[in-house]
Coordinates of C-alpha atoms and ligand atoms in Angstrom, one line a residue:
X724 CA 10.3 2.3 13.3
X725 CA 13.8 3.2 12.1
X726 CA 14.1 1.5 8.7
X727 CA 17.0 0.9 6.4
X728 CA 16.1 0.2 2.8
X729 CA 19.0 -1.2 0.7
X730 CA 18.3 -0.5 -3.0
X731 CA 16.1 2.3 -1.8
X732 CA 16.6 4.5 -4.9
X733 CA 15.2 1.7 -7.1
X734 CA 11.8 1.3 -8.5
X735 CA 10.2 -0.6 -5.5
X736 CA 12.5 0.8 -2.9
X737 CA 11.6 4.4 -3.6
X738 CA 7.9 3.7 -3.4
X739 CA 8.5 1.8 -0.1
X740 CA 10.4 4.8 1.3
X741 CA 7.6 7.2 0.5
X742 CA 5.0 4.9 2.1
X743 CA 7.1 4.5 5.3
X744 CA 7.7 8.2 5.6
X745 CA 3.9 8.8 5.1
X746 CA 3.4 6.4 8.1
X747 CA 5.8 8.4 10.2
X748 CA 8.7 6.0 10.2
X749 CA 12.3 7.1 9.9
X750 CA 13.9 6.0 6.7
X751 CA 17.5 5.7 5.6
X752 CA 18.3 4.3 2.2
X753 CA 21.5 2.9 0.9
X754 CA 21.9 2.6 -2.9
X755 CA 24.9 2.6 -5.2
X756 CA 22.7 3.9 -8.1
X757 CA 23.7 1.0 -10.3
X758 CA 20.1 0.4 -11.4
X759 CA 18.5 2.8 -8.9
X760 CA 18.2 6.5 -9.8
X761 CA 18.7 9.6 -7.7
X762 CA 15.7 11.2 -9.4
X763 CA 13.5 8.5 -7.8
X764 CA 14.2 9.9 -4.3
X765 CA 15.1 13.5 -5.1
X766 CA 11.7 14.6 -3.9
X767 CA 12.3 13.0 -0.5
X768 CA 15.6 14.8 0.2
X769 CA 15.0 17.5 2.8
X770 CA 12.3 15.4 4.6
X771 CA 13.4 15.5 8.3
X772 CA 12.9 11.7 8.7
X773 CA 14.7 10.8 5.5
X774 CA 18.4 10.1 5.0
X775 CA 20.4 8.5 2.2
X776 CA 23.8 7.1 1.5
X777 CA 25.0 6.7 -2.0
X778 CA 27.1 3.6 -1.4
X779 CA 27.3 -0.1 -2.0
X780 CA 26.1 -2.6 0.5
X781 CA 29.5 -4.2 0.2
X782 CA 30.9 -1.1 2.0
X783 CA 31.1 -2.8 5.4
X784 CA 31.8 0.3 7.4
X785 CA 28.8 2.3 6.0
X786 CA 26.5 -0.7 6.2
X787 CA 27.5 -1.3 9.8
X788 CA 26.8 2.2 10.9
X789 CA 23.5 2.5 9.1
X790 CA 22.3 -0.9 10.4
X791 CA 23.3 -0.1 13.9
X792 CA 20.9 2.9 13.8
X793 CA 17.8 0.9 12.6
X794 CA 15.3 -1.6 13.8
X795 CA 14.4 -3.2 10.5
X796 CA 16.1 -3.6 7.1
X797 CA 14.3 -4.0 3.8
X798 CA 16.9 -5.6 1.7
X799 CA 16.0 -4.8 -1.9
X800 CA 19.5 -4.1 -3.4
X801 CA 20.1 -6.7 -6.1
X802 CA 20.8 -7.2 -9.8
X803 CA 17.5 -7.0 -11.5
X804 CA 16.0 -7.4 -15.0
X805 CA 16.2 -10.5 -17.2
X806 CA 18.1 -8.6 -19.9
X807 CA 20.7 -7.3 -17.5
X808 CA 21.0 -10.6 -15.8
X809 CA 21.6 -12.5 -19.1
X810 CA 24.2 -9.9 -20.1
X811 CA 26.1 -9.7 -16.8
X812 CA 26.0 -13.0 -15.0
X813 CA 29.1 -12.4 -12.9
X814 CA 27.8 -9.1 -11.6
X815 CA 24.4 -10.7 -10.9
X816 CA 25.7 -13.6 -8.9
X817 CA 28.2 -11.6 -6.9
X818 CA 25.8 -8.7 -6.1
X819 CA 23.0 -11.0 -5.0
X820 CA 25.0 -13.5 -3.0
X821 CA 27.7 -11.3 -1.5
X822 CA 25.3 -8.4 -0.9
X823 CA 22.8 -10.4 1.0
X824 CA 25.5 -12.1 3.0
X825 CA 26.8 -8.7 4.1
X826 CA 23.3 -7.4 5.0
X827 CA 22.5 -10.5 7.1
X828 CA 25.9 -10.7 8.8
X829 CA 25.5 -7.0 9.8
X830 CA 21.9 -7.3 10.8
X831 CA 22.8 -10.2 13.1
X832 CA 25.3 -8.0 14.9
X833 CA 22.5 -5.6 15.9
X834 CA 19.6 -8.1 16.0
X835 CA 17.7 -6.0 13.4
X836 CA 14.8 -7.6 11.6
X837 CA 15.4 -8.2 7.9
X838 CA 12.8 -8.5 5.1
X839 CA 14.5 -9.9 2.0
X840 CA 13.1 -9.1 -1.5
X841 CA 13.2 -12.3 -3.4
X842 CA 11.5 -13.2 -6.7
X843 CA 9.1 -15.5 -8.5
X844 CA 12.2 -16.5 -10.6
X845 CA 13.0 -19.0 -7.9
X846 CA 10.1 -21.1 -9.0
X847 CA 12.0 -21.5 -12.3
X848 CA 10.2 -23.8 -14.8
X849 CA 7.7 -25.1 -12.2
X850 CA 4.6 -26.1 -14.0
X851 CA 2.1 -26.5 -11.2
X852 CA 0.1 -23.3 -11.3
X853 CA -0.4 -21.3 -9.2
X854 CA 3.0 -21.3 -7.5
X855 CA 2.8 -22.0 -3.8
X856 CA 5.6 -21.2 -1.3
X857 CA 5.9 -24.8 -0.4
X858 CA 6.3 -26.0 -4.0
X859 CA 9.4 -27.7 -5.4
X860 CA 11.5 -25.6 -7.7
X861 CA 12.8 -26.6 -11.1
X862 CA 15.7 -24.6 -12.6
X863 CA 17.3 -25.0 -16.0
X864 CA 20.9 -26.0 -16.6
X865 CA 23.8 -23.9 -15.4
X866 CA 25.0 -22.9 -18.8
X867 CA 21.9 -20.7 -19.2
X868 CA 22.6 -17.5 -17.3
X869 CA 19.0 -16.7 -16.5
X870 CA 19.0 -19.6 -14.0
X871 CA 22.0 -18.1 -12.3
X872 CA 19.7 -15.3 -11.2
X873 CA 17.1 -17.7 -9.8
X874 CA 19.9 -19.7 -8.1
X875 CA 21.5 -16.6 -6.6
X876 CA 18.1 -15.5 -5.1
X877 CA 17.6 -19.0 -3.8
X878 CA 20.9 -18.8 -2.0
X879 CA 19.7 -15.4 -0.5
X880 CA 16.6 -17.1 0.8
X881 CA 18.5 -20.1 2.1
X882 CA 20.9 -17.9 3.9
X883 CA 18.2 -15.7 5.4
X884 CA 16.3 -18.7 6.7
X885 CA 19.5 -20.2 8.0
X886 CA 20.3 -17.1 10.0
X887 CA 16.8 -17.4 11.4
X888 CA 17.2 -21.1 12.2
X889 CA 20.7 -21.0 13.6
X890 CA 20.9 -17.6 15.2
X891 CA 17.2 -16.6 15.8
X892 CA 17.6 -13.6 13.5
X893 CA 14.1 -12.5 12.5
X894 CA 14.2 -12.8 8.7
X895 CA 11.1 -12.8 6.4
X896 CA 11.3 -13.6 2.7
X897 CA 9.1 -11.7 0.2
X898 CA 8.8 -13.3 -3.2
X899 CA 7.8 -10.5 -5.6
X900 CA 6.0 -11.4 -8.9
X901 CA 6.1 -9.0 -11.9
X902 CA 5.7 -5.7 -10.0
X903 CA 4.9 -2.7 -12.2
X904 CA 4.3 1.0 -11.9
X905 CA 5.8 4.4 -12.4
X906 CA 9.6 4.7 -12.1
X907 CA 10.1 1.1 -13.4
X908 CA 12.5 1.4 -16.3
X909 CA 12.4 -0.7 -19.5
X910 CA 16.2 -0.5 -19.7
X911 CA 16.7 -3.9 -18.2
X912 CA 14.0 -5.6 -20.1
X913 CA 10.8 -5.2 -18.1
X914 CA 7.9 -5.6 -20.5
X915 CA 5.4 -2.9 -19.4
X916 CA 7.6 0.2 -19.4
X917 CA 9.1 -1.0 -22.7
X918 CA 5.8 -1.6 -24.4
X919 CA 4.2 1.6 -23.1
X920 CA 7.2 3.6 -24.2
X921 CA 7.1 2.0 -27.6
X922 CA 3.4 2.8 -28.0
X923 CA 3.9 6.4 -26.9
X924 CA 6.7 6.8 -29.4
X925 CA 4.6 5.3 -32.2
X926 CA 6.9 2.4 -32.5
X927 CA 5.8 -1.3 -32.8
X928 CA 5.3 -3.1 -29.5
X929 CA 7.8 -6.0 -29.3
X930 CA 6.2 -9.2 -28.2
X931 CA 8.7 -12.0 -27.7
X932 CA 8.1 -15.5 -28.8
X933 CA 4.4 -16.3 -29.7
X934 CA 3.2 -13.9 -27.0
X935 CA 1.2 -16.7 -25.3
X936 CA 3.5 -16.7 -22.2
X937 CA 1.5 -15.2 -19.3
X938 CA 2.2 -13.2 -16.1
X939 CA 0.2 -11.7 -13.2
X940 CA 1.2 -8.1 -12.9
X941 CA 0.9 -6.3 -9.6
X942 CA 0.9 -2.5 -9.0
X943 CA 3.8 -1.3 -6.9
X944 CA 1.4 0.4 -4.5
X945 CA -0.2 -3.0 -3.8
X946 CA 3.2 -4.6 -3.4
X947 CA 4.3 -1.8 -0.9
X948 CA 1.1 -2.4 1.1
X949 CA 2.0 -6.1 1.3
X950 CA 5.6 -5.3 2.4
X951 CA 4.3 -2.9 5.1
X952 CA 1.8 -5.6 6.3
X953 CA 4.6 -8.1 6.7
X954 CA 6.8 -5.5 8.4
X955 CA 4.1 -5.1 11.0
X956 CA 4.1 -8.8 11.8
X957 CA 7.3 -10.0 13.6
X958 CA 5.7 -13.4 13.8
X959 CA 6.5 -13.9 10.0
X960 CA 10.1 -14.5 10.8
X961 CA 11.4 -17.7 9.2
X962 CA 8.6 -17.6 6.6
X963 CA 8.4 -17.1 2.8
X964 CA 5.5 -15.1 1.2
X965 CA 4.4 -14.7 -2.4
X966 CA 3.4 -11.1 -3.3
X967 CA 1.8 -10.8 -6.7
X968 CA -1.2 -10.0 -8.8
X969 CA -4.3 -12.1 -9.3
X970 CA -5.1 -11.5 -13.0
X971 CA -3.3 -13.7 -15.5
X972 CA -2.7 -12.2 -18.9
X973 CA -0.7 -13.3 -21.9
X974 CA 1.9 -10.9 -23.2
X975 CA 0.1 -10.6 -26.6
X976 CA -3.1 -9.7 -24.7
X977 CA -1.0 -7.2 -22.7
X978 CA 0.3 -5.5 -25.8
X979 CA -3.3 -5.3 -27.1
X980 CA -4.5 -3.9 -23.8
X981 CA -1.8 -1.2 -23.8
X982 CA -2.9 -0.1 -27.3
X983 CA -6.6 -0.1 -26.2
X984 CA -5.9 1.9 -23.0
X985 CA -3.6 4.4 -24.7
X986 CA -5.5 4.7 -28.0
X987 CA -9.2 4.1 -27.3
X988 CA -10.0 5.7 -30.6
X989 CA -7.9 3.1 -32.5
X990 CA -8.4 -0.2 -30.6
X991 CA -6.2 -3.1 -31.7
X992 CA -7.3 -5.2 -34.6
X993 CA -6.4 -8.9 -35.4
X994 CA -2.9 -9.0 -36.8
X995 CA -2.4 -5.4 -35.7
X996 CA 0.7 -4.0 -37.5
X997 CA 1.5 -2.0 -34.3
X998 CA 2.5 -5.4 -32.7
X999 CA 5.7 -7.0 -33.8
X1000 CA 6.7 -10.5 -32.8
X1001 CA 10.4 -11.0 -32.0
X1002 CA 12.1 -14.4 -31.6
X1003 CA 13.5 -15.0 -28.2
X1004 CA 16.9 -15.7 -29.7
X1005 CA 16.9 -12.2 -31.2
X1006 CA 15.6 -10.6 -28.0
X1007 CA 17.9 -12.2 -25.5
X1008 CA 20.4 -14.9 -26.6
X1009 CA 20.3 -18.2 -28.5
X1010 CA 18.9 -21.0 -26.2
X1011 CA 17.1 -18.5 -23.9
X1012 CA 14.4 -20.2 -21.8
X1013 CA 11.3 -18.2 -20.8
X1014 CA 8.7 -19.1 -18.2
X1015 CA 5.4 -20.1 -19.9
X1016 CA 3.1 -19.2 -17.1
X1017 CA 3.8 -17.5 -13.8
X1018 CA 0.9 -17.2 -11.4
X1019 CA 1.2 -16.6 -7.6
X1020 CA -0.8 -18.3 -4.9
X1021 CA -1.0 -15.5 -2.4
X1022 CA -3.4 -17.2 0.0
X1023 CA -0.7 -17.4 2.8
X1024 CA -0.3 -13.6 2.8
X1025 CA -4.0 -13.1 2.6
X1026 CA -4.8 -15.4 5.5
X1027 CA -2.3 -13.7 7.7
X1028 CA -2.8 -10.0 6.9
X1029 CA -6.0 -9.8 4.7
X1030 CA -3.9 -8.4 1.9
X1031 CA -5.2 -8.6 -1.7
X1032 CA -4.2 -6.6 -4.8
X1033 CA -6.6 -3.8 -5.5
X1034 CA -5.3 -1.8 -8.5
X1035 CA -6.5 -2.9 -11.9
X1036 CA -3.9 -3.4 -14.7
X1037 CA -5.4 -0.7 -17.1
X1038 CA -5.0 1.9 -14.3
X1039 CA -1.4 1.1 -13.8
X1040 CA -0.8 1.2 -17.5
X1041 CA -2.3 4.7 -17.6
X1042 CA -0.1 5.9 -14.7
X1043 CA 3.0 4.4 -16.3
X1044 CA 2.1 6.2 -19.5
X1045 CA 1.6 9.5 -17.6
X1046 CA 5.0 9.4 -16.0
X1047 CA 6.8 8.2 -19.1
X1048 CA 5.0 10.9 -21.1
X1049 CA 6.2 13.6 -18.7
X1050 CA 9.8 12.4 -19.2
X1051 CA 11.1 13.7 -22.5
X1052 CA 12.1 12.5 -25.0
X1053 CA 10.2 9.3 -25.4
X1054 CA 12.4 8.1 -28.3
X1055 CA 15.4 8.1 -26.0
X1056 CA 13.6 6.0 -23.5
X1057 CA 12.8 3.4 -26.1
X1058 CA 16.4 3.3 -27.3
X1059 CA 17.6 2.9 -23.7
Ligands
UDP1191 N1 8.7 -9.4 -23.1 C1 8.2 -9.1 -24.3 N2 8.7 -7.9 -24.9 C2 9.5 -7.1 -24.3 C3 10.0 -7.4 -23.0 C4 9.6 -8.6 -22.4 O1 7.4 -9.8 -24.9 O2 9.9 -6.1 -24.9 C5 8.2 -10.7 -22.4 C6 9.3 -11.5 -21.8 O3 9.9 -12.4 -22.7 C7 8.5 -12.3 -20.7 C8 7.4 -11.2 -20.3 O4 7.4 -10.3 -21.3 O5 7.9 -13.4 -21.3 C9 7.7 -10.5 -19.0 O6 9.0 -10.0 -19.1 P1 9.7 -9.2 -17.9 O7 11.1 -9.0 -18.3 O8 8.9 -8.0 -17.7 O9 9.5 -10.1 -16.6 P2 9.9 -11.7 -16.4 O10 8.5 -12.3 -16.1 O11 10.5 -12.2 -17.5 O12 10.8 -11.6 -15.2

């Protein structure tokens, strides 16, 4: 296949590019390096089947040319990270809605397949766990900018599915849940790179709220495997798929697990001073609303492709620590 990855220099996009090249596909990435980083793809430059354009997907001319040369588009370019989203709501809404609109409009011109990266955020405050693709969604009020992100990704999904229904464009939606792994940065709020960097720097691990909120983390290699399985199935057009981990863990237990994995000689004690609780209002903004539990139901993807996550959380934590440890200096990473 000839594949275009928008946001291909980002955390998930760069891993996807590697996997596609390893499977002998031709890969072009388009990334404006807003949250993506050139160092994520530097090792791919020079590969005969790899091309890249440092540009925004709102550059119609470049997007048109690159799309005309491909069979399939992985659309991953988006505003990401709860901290960034809360800080820059205009950028978030415009990037997500206008970017996806441009990608779909252009793909329709060349009848290219599109797989859109969406997010578990669209389930909002839904309380029926685990979250199923057919569930209702429940978002908070419009004066809380976190929900603008969820709403913008919902518009992306609606638009993609509308292109499928109205124009027969083969669009598949991938709802990613808390993907983790090397190259994810803590700069935009993500908990695992932040806590691992803090632990490596000998700083307290910041647990927001009471730490009883829970997530299911999924290694990026497992997520990429799911994305490739969907890419191999054109019959998934018009459908939405959850992609996420199966082990639910509270953020407090996550902080304890990180300490245990990184410092087996000094396992966490009750009321461990290396863990610091931070009020949500101090971490984000007054009135911030978090999701209490977020658990995916991935039975739809499993039934279709046999996919299941395989990499245990401690192993990913170790790999994240290895890559962060190689990037000096840790203290700067924590500040970032
Ligand atoms: N979190 C935390 N400490 C941090 C960063 C995040 O306790 O330094 C919490 C955050 O409030 C949320 C969870 O960890 O409850 C996961 O946050 P992340 O931003 O990684 O993903 P989210 O699930 O919010 O999209």
